[in-house]
Coordinates of N, CA, C and O in Angstrom, one line a residue:
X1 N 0.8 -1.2 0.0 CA 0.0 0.0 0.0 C 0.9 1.3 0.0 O 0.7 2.2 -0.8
X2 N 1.7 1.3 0.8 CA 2.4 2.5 1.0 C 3.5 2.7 0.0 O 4.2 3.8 0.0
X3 N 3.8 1.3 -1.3 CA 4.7 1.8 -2.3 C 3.4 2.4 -3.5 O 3.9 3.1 -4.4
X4 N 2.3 2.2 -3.4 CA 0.9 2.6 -4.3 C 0.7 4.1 -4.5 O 0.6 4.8 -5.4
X5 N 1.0 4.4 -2.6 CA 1.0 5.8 -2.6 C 2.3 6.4 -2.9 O 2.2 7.5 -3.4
X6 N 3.3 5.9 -2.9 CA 4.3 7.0 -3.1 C 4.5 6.7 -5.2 O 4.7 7.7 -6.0
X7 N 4.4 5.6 -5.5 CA 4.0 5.7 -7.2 C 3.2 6.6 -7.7 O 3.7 7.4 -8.6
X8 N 2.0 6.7 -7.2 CA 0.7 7.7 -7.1 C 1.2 9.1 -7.2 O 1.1 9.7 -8.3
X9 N 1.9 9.8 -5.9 CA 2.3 10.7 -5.3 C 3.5 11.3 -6.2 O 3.7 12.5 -6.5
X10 N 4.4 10.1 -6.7 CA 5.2 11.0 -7.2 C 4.8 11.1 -9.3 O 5.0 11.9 -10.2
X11 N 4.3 10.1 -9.3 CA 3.3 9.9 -11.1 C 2.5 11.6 -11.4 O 2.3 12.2 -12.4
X12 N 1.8 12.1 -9.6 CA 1.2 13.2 -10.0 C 2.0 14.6 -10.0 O 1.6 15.6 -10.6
X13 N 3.1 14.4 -9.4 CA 4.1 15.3 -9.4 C 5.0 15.5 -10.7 O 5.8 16.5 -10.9
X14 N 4.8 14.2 -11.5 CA 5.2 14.2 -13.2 C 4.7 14.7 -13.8 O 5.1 15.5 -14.7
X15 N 3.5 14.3 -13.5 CA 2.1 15.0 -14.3 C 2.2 16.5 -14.2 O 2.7 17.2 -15.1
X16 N 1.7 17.1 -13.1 CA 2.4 18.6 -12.5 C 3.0 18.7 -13.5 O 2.4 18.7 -14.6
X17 N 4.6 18.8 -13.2 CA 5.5 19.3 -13.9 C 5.5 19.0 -15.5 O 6.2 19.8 -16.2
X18 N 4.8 18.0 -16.1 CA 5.4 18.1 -17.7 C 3.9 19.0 -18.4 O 3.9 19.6 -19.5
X19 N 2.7 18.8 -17.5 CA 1.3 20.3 -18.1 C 2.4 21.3 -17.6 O 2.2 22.2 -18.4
X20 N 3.2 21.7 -16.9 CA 3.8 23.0 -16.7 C 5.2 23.6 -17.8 O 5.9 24.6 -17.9
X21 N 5.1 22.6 -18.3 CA 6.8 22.5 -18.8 C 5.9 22.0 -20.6 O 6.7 22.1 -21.5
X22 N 4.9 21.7 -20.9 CA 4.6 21.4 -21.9 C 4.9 22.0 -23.2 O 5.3 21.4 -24.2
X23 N 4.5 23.7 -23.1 CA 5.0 24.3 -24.7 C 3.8 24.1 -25.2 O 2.8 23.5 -24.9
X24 N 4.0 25.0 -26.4 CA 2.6 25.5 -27.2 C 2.2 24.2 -28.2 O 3.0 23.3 -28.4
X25 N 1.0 24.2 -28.6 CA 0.6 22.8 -29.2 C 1.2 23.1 -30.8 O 1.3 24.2 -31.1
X26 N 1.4 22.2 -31.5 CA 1.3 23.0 -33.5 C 0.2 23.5 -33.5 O -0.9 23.2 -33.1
X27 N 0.9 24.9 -34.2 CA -0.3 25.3 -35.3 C -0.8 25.1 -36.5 O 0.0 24.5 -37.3
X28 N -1.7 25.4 -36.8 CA -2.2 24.5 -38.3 C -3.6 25.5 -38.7 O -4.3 26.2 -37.8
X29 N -3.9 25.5 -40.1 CA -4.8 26.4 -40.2 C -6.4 25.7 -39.8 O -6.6 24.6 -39.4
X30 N -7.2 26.7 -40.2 CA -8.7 26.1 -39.5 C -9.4 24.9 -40.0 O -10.2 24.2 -39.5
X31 N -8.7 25.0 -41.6 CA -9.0 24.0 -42.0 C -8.0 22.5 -41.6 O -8.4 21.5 -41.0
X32 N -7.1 22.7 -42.0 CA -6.0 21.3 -41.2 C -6.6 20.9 -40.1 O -6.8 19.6 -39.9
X33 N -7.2 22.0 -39.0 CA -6.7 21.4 -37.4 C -8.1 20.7 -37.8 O -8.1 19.5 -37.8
X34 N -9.7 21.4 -38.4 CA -10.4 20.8 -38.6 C -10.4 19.0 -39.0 O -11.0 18.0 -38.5
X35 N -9.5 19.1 -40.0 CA -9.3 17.3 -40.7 C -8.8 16.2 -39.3 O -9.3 15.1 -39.0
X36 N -7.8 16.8 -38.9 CA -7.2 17.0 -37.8 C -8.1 16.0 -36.3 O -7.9 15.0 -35.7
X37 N -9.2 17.0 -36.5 CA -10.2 16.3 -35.0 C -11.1 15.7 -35.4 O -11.8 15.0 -34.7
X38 N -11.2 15.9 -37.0 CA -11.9 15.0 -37.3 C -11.5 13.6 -37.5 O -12.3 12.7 -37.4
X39 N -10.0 13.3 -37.9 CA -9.5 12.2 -37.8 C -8.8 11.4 -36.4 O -8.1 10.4 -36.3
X40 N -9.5 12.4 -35.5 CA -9.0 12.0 -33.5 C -10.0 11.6 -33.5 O -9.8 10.6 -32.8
X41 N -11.9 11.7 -34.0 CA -12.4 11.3 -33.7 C -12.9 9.9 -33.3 O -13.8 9.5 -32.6
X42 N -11.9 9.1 -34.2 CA -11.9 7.8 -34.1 C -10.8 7.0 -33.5 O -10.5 5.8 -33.7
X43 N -10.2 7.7 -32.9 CA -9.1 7.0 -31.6 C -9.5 7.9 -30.8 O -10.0 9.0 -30.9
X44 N -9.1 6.8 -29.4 CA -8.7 7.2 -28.1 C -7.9 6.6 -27.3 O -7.3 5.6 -27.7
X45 N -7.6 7.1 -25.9 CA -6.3 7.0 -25.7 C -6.6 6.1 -24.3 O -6.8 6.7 -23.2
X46 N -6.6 4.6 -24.3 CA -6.5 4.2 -22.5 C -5.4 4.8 -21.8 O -4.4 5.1 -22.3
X47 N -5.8 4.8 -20.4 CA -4.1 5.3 -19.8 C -5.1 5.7 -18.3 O -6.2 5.4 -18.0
X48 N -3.9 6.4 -17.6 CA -4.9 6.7 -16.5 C -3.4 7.8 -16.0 O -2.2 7.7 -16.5
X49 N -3.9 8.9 -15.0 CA -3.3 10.1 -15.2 C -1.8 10.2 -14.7 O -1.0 10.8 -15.4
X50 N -1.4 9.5 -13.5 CA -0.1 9.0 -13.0 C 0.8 8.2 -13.7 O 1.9 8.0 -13.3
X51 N 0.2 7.6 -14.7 CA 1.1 6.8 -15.1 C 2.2 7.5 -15.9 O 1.7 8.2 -16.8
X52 N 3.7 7.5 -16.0 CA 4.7 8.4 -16.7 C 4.5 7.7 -18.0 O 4.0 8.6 -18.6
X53 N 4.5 6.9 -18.6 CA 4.5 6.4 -20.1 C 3.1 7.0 -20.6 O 3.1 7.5 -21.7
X54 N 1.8 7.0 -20.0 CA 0.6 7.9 -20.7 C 0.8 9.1 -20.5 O 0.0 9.6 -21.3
X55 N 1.9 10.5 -19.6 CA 1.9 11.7 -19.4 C 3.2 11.4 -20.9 O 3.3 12.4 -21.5
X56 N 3.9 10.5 -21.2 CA 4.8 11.0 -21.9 C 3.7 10.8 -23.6 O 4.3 11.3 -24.5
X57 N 2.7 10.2 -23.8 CA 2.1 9.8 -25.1 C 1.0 11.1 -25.0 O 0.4 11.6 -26.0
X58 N 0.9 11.7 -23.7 CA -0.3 13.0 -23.7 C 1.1 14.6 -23.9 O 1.0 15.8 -24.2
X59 N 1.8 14.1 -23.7 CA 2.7 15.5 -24.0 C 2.9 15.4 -26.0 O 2.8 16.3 -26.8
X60 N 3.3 14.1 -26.2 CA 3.4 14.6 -27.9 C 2.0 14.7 -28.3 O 1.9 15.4 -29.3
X61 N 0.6 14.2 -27.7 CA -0.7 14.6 -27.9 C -0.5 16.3 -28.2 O -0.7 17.0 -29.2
X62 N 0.0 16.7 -27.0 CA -0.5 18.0 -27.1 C 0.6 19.0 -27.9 O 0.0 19.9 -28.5
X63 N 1.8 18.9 -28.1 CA 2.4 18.8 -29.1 C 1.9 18.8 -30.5 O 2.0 19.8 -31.3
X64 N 1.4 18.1 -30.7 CA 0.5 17.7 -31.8 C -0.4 18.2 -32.7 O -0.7 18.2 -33.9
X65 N -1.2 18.7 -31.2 CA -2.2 19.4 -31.2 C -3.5 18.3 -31.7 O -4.0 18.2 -32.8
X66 N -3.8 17.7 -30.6 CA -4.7 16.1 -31.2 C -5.6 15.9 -30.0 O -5.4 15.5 -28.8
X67 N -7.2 16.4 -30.8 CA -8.4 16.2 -29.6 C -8.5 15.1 -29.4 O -9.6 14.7 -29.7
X68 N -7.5 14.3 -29.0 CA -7.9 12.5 -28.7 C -8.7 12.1 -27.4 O -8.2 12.4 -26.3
X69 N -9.7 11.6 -27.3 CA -10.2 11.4 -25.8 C -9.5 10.3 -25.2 O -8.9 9.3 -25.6
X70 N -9.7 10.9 -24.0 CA -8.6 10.1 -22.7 C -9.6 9.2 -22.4 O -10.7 9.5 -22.5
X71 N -9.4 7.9 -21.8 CA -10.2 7.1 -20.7 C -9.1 6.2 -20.1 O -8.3 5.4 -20.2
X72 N -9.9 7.2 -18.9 CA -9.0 6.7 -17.5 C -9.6 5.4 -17.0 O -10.8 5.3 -16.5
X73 N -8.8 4.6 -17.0 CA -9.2 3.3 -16.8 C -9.1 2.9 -15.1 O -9.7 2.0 -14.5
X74 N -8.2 3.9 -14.4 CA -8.8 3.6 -12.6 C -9.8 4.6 -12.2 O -9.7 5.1 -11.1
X75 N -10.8 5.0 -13.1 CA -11.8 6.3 -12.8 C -12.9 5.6 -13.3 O -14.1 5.9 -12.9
X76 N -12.6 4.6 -14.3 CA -14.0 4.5 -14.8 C -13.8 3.1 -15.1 O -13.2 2.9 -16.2
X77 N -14.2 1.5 -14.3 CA -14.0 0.6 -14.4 C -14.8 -0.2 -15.8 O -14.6 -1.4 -15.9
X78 N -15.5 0.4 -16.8 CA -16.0 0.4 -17.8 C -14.9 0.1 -19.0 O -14.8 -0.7 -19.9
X79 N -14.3 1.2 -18.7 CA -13.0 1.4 -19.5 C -12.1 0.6 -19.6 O -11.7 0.3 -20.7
X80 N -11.6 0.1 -18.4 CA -10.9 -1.3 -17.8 C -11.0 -2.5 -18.5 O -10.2 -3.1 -19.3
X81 N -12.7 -2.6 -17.8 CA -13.5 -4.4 -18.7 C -13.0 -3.9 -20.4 O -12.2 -4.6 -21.1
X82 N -13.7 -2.4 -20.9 CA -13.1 -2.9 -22.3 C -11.9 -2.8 -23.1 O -11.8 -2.8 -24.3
X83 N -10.5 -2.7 -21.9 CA -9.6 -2.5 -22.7 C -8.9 -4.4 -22.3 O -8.1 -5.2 -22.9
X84 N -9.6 -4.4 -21.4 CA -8.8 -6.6 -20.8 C -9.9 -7.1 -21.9 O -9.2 -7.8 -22.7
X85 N -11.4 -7.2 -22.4 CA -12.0 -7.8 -23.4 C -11.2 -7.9 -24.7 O -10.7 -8.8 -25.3
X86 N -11.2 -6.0 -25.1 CA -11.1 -6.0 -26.5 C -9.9 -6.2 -27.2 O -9.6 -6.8 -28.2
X87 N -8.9 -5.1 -25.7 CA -7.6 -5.1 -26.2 C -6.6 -6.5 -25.9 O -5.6 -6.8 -26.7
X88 N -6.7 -6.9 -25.2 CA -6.4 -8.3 -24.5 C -5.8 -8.3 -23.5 O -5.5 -9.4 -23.1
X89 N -5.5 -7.2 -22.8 CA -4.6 -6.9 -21.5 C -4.9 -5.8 -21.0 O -5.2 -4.8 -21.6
X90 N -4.8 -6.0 -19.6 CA -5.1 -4.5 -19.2 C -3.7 -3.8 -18.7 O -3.2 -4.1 -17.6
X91 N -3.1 -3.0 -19.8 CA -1.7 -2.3 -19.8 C -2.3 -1.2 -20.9 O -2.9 -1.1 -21.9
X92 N -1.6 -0.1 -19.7 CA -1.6 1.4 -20.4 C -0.4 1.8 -20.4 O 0.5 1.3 -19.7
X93 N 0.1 3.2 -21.6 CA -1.5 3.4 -22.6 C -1.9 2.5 -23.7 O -2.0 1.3 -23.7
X94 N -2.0 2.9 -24.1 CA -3.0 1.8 -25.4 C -3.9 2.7 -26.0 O -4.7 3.4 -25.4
X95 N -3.7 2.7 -27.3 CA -4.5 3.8 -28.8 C -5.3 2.8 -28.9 O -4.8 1.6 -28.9
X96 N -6.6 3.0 -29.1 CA -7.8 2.0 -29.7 C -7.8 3.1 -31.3 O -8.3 4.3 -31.1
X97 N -7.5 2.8 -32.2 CA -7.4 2.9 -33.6 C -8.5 2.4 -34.1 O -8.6 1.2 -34.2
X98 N -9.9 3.5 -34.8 CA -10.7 2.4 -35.8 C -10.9 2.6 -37.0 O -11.7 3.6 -37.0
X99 N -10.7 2.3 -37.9 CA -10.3 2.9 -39.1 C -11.4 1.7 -40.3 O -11.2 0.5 -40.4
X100 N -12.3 2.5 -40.9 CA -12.9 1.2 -42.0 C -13.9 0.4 -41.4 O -14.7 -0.3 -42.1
X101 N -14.0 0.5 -40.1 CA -14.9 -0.3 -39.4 C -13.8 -2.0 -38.8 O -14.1 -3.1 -38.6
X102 N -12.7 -1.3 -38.7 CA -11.6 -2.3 -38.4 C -11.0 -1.5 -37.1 O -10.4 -0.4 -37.2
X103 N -11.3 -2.5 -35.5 CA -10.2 -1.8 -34.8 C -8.6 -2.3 -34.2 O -8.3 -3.4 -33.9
X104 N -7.7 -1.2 -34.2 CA -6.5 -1.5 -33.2 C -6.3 -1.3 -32.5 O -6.2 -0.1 -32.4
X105 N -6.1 -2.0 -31.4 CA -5.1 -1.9 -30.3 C -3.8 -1.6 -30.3 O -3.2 -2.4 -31.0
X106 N -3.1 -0.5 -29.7 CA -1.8 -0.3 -30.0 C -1.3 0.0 -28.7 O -1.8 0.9 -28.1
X107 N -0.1 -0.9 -27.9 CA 0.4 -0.7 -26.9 C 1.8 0.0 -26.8 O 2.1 0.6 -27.9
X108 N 2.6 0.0 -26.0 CA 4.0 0.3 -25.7 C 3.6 2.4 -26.1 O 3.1 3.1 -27.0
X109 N 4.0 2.7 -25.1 CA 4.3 4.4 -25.8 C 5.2 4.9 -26.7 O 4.8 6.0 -27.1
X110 N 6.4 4.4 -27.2 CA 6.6 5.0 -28.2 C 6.3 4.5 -29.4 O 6.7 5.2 -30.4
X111 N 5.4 3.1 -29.8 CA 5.0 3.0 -30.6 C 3.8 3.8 -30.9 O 3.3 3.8 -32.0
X112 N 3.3 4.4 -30.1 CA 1.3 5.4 -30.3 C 2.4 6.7 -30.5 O 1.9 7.6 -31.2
X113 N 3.6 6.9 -30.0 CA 4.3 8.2 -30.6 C 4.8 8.3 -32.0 O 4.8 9.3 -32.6
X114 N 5.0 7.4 -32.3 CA 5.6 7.1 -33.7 C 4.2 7.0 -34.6 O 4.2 7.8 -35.5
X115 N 3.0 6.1 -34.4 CA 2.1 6.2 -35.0 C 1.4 7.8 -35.1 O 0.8 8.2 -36.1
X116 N 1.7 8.5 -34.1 CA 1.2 9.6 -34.3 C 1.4 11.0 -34.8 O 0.8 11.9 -35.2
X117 N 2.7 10.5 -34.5 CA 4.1 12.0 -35.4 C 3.5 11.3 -36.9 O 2.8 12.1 -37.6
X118 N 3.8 9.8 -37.5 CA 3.8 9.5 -38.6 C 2.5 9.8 -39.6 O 2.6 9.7 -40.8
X119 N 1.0 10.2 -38.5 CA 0.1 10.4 -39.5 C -0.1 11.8 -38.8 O -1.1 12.4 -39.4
X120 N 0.3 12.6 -37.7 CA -0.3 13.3 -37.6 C 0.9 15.0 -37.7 O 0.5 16.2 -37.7
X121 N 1.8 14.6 -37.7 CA 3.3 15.2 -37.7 C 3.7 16.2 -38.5 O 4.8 16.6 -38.5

């Protein structure tokens, strides 16, 4: 318990510091950023807010400048069940990709960084 809290404790003090230390998102014109959220609309992002490998996949997010929705999987046990059903494990983060009416799972953080500089970059 008491290594939960100090993981916890110091995961939010990561968090703190890299929304403080983050830097301006890209710019892009109204139409780009448009295509942009329009093409976030079909990913989202598991993860949950302490964790340093999801604060490091939400800083090139914002970088990016990419309305991807977050779901926090220790806030909302819904989110949980469908990332151990669909994705096959419950490890964050993880990009749920759906593209065509086909979805992905994509784990490890710098693979969802590379997928994302690469189409979104």
């Amino acid at each position: 318990m008491l290594v939960n809290l100090i993981r916890e404790g110091l995961g939010r003090i990561i968090a703190a510091v890299s929304v403080l230390t983050q830097g301006k998102p890209m710019a892009r014109s109204q139409e780009q950023q448009a295509e942009v959220t329009a093409a976030c609309k079909n990913l989202s992002l598991y993860q949950f807010y302490a964790c340093p490998f999801c604060i490091k996949v939400r800083r090139k997010m914002h970088q990016l400048n990419l309305p991807i929705e977050f779901r926090d999987i220790k806030k909302n046990p819904k989110f949980r069940s469908q990332l151990a059903e669909n994705g096959g494990r419950v490890k964050v983060p993880c990009l749920r990709i759906e593209e065509n009416g086909d979805v992905q799972w994509m784990y490890e953080s710098n693979d969802i960084i590379a997928y994302l500089q690469q189409r979104f970059g």
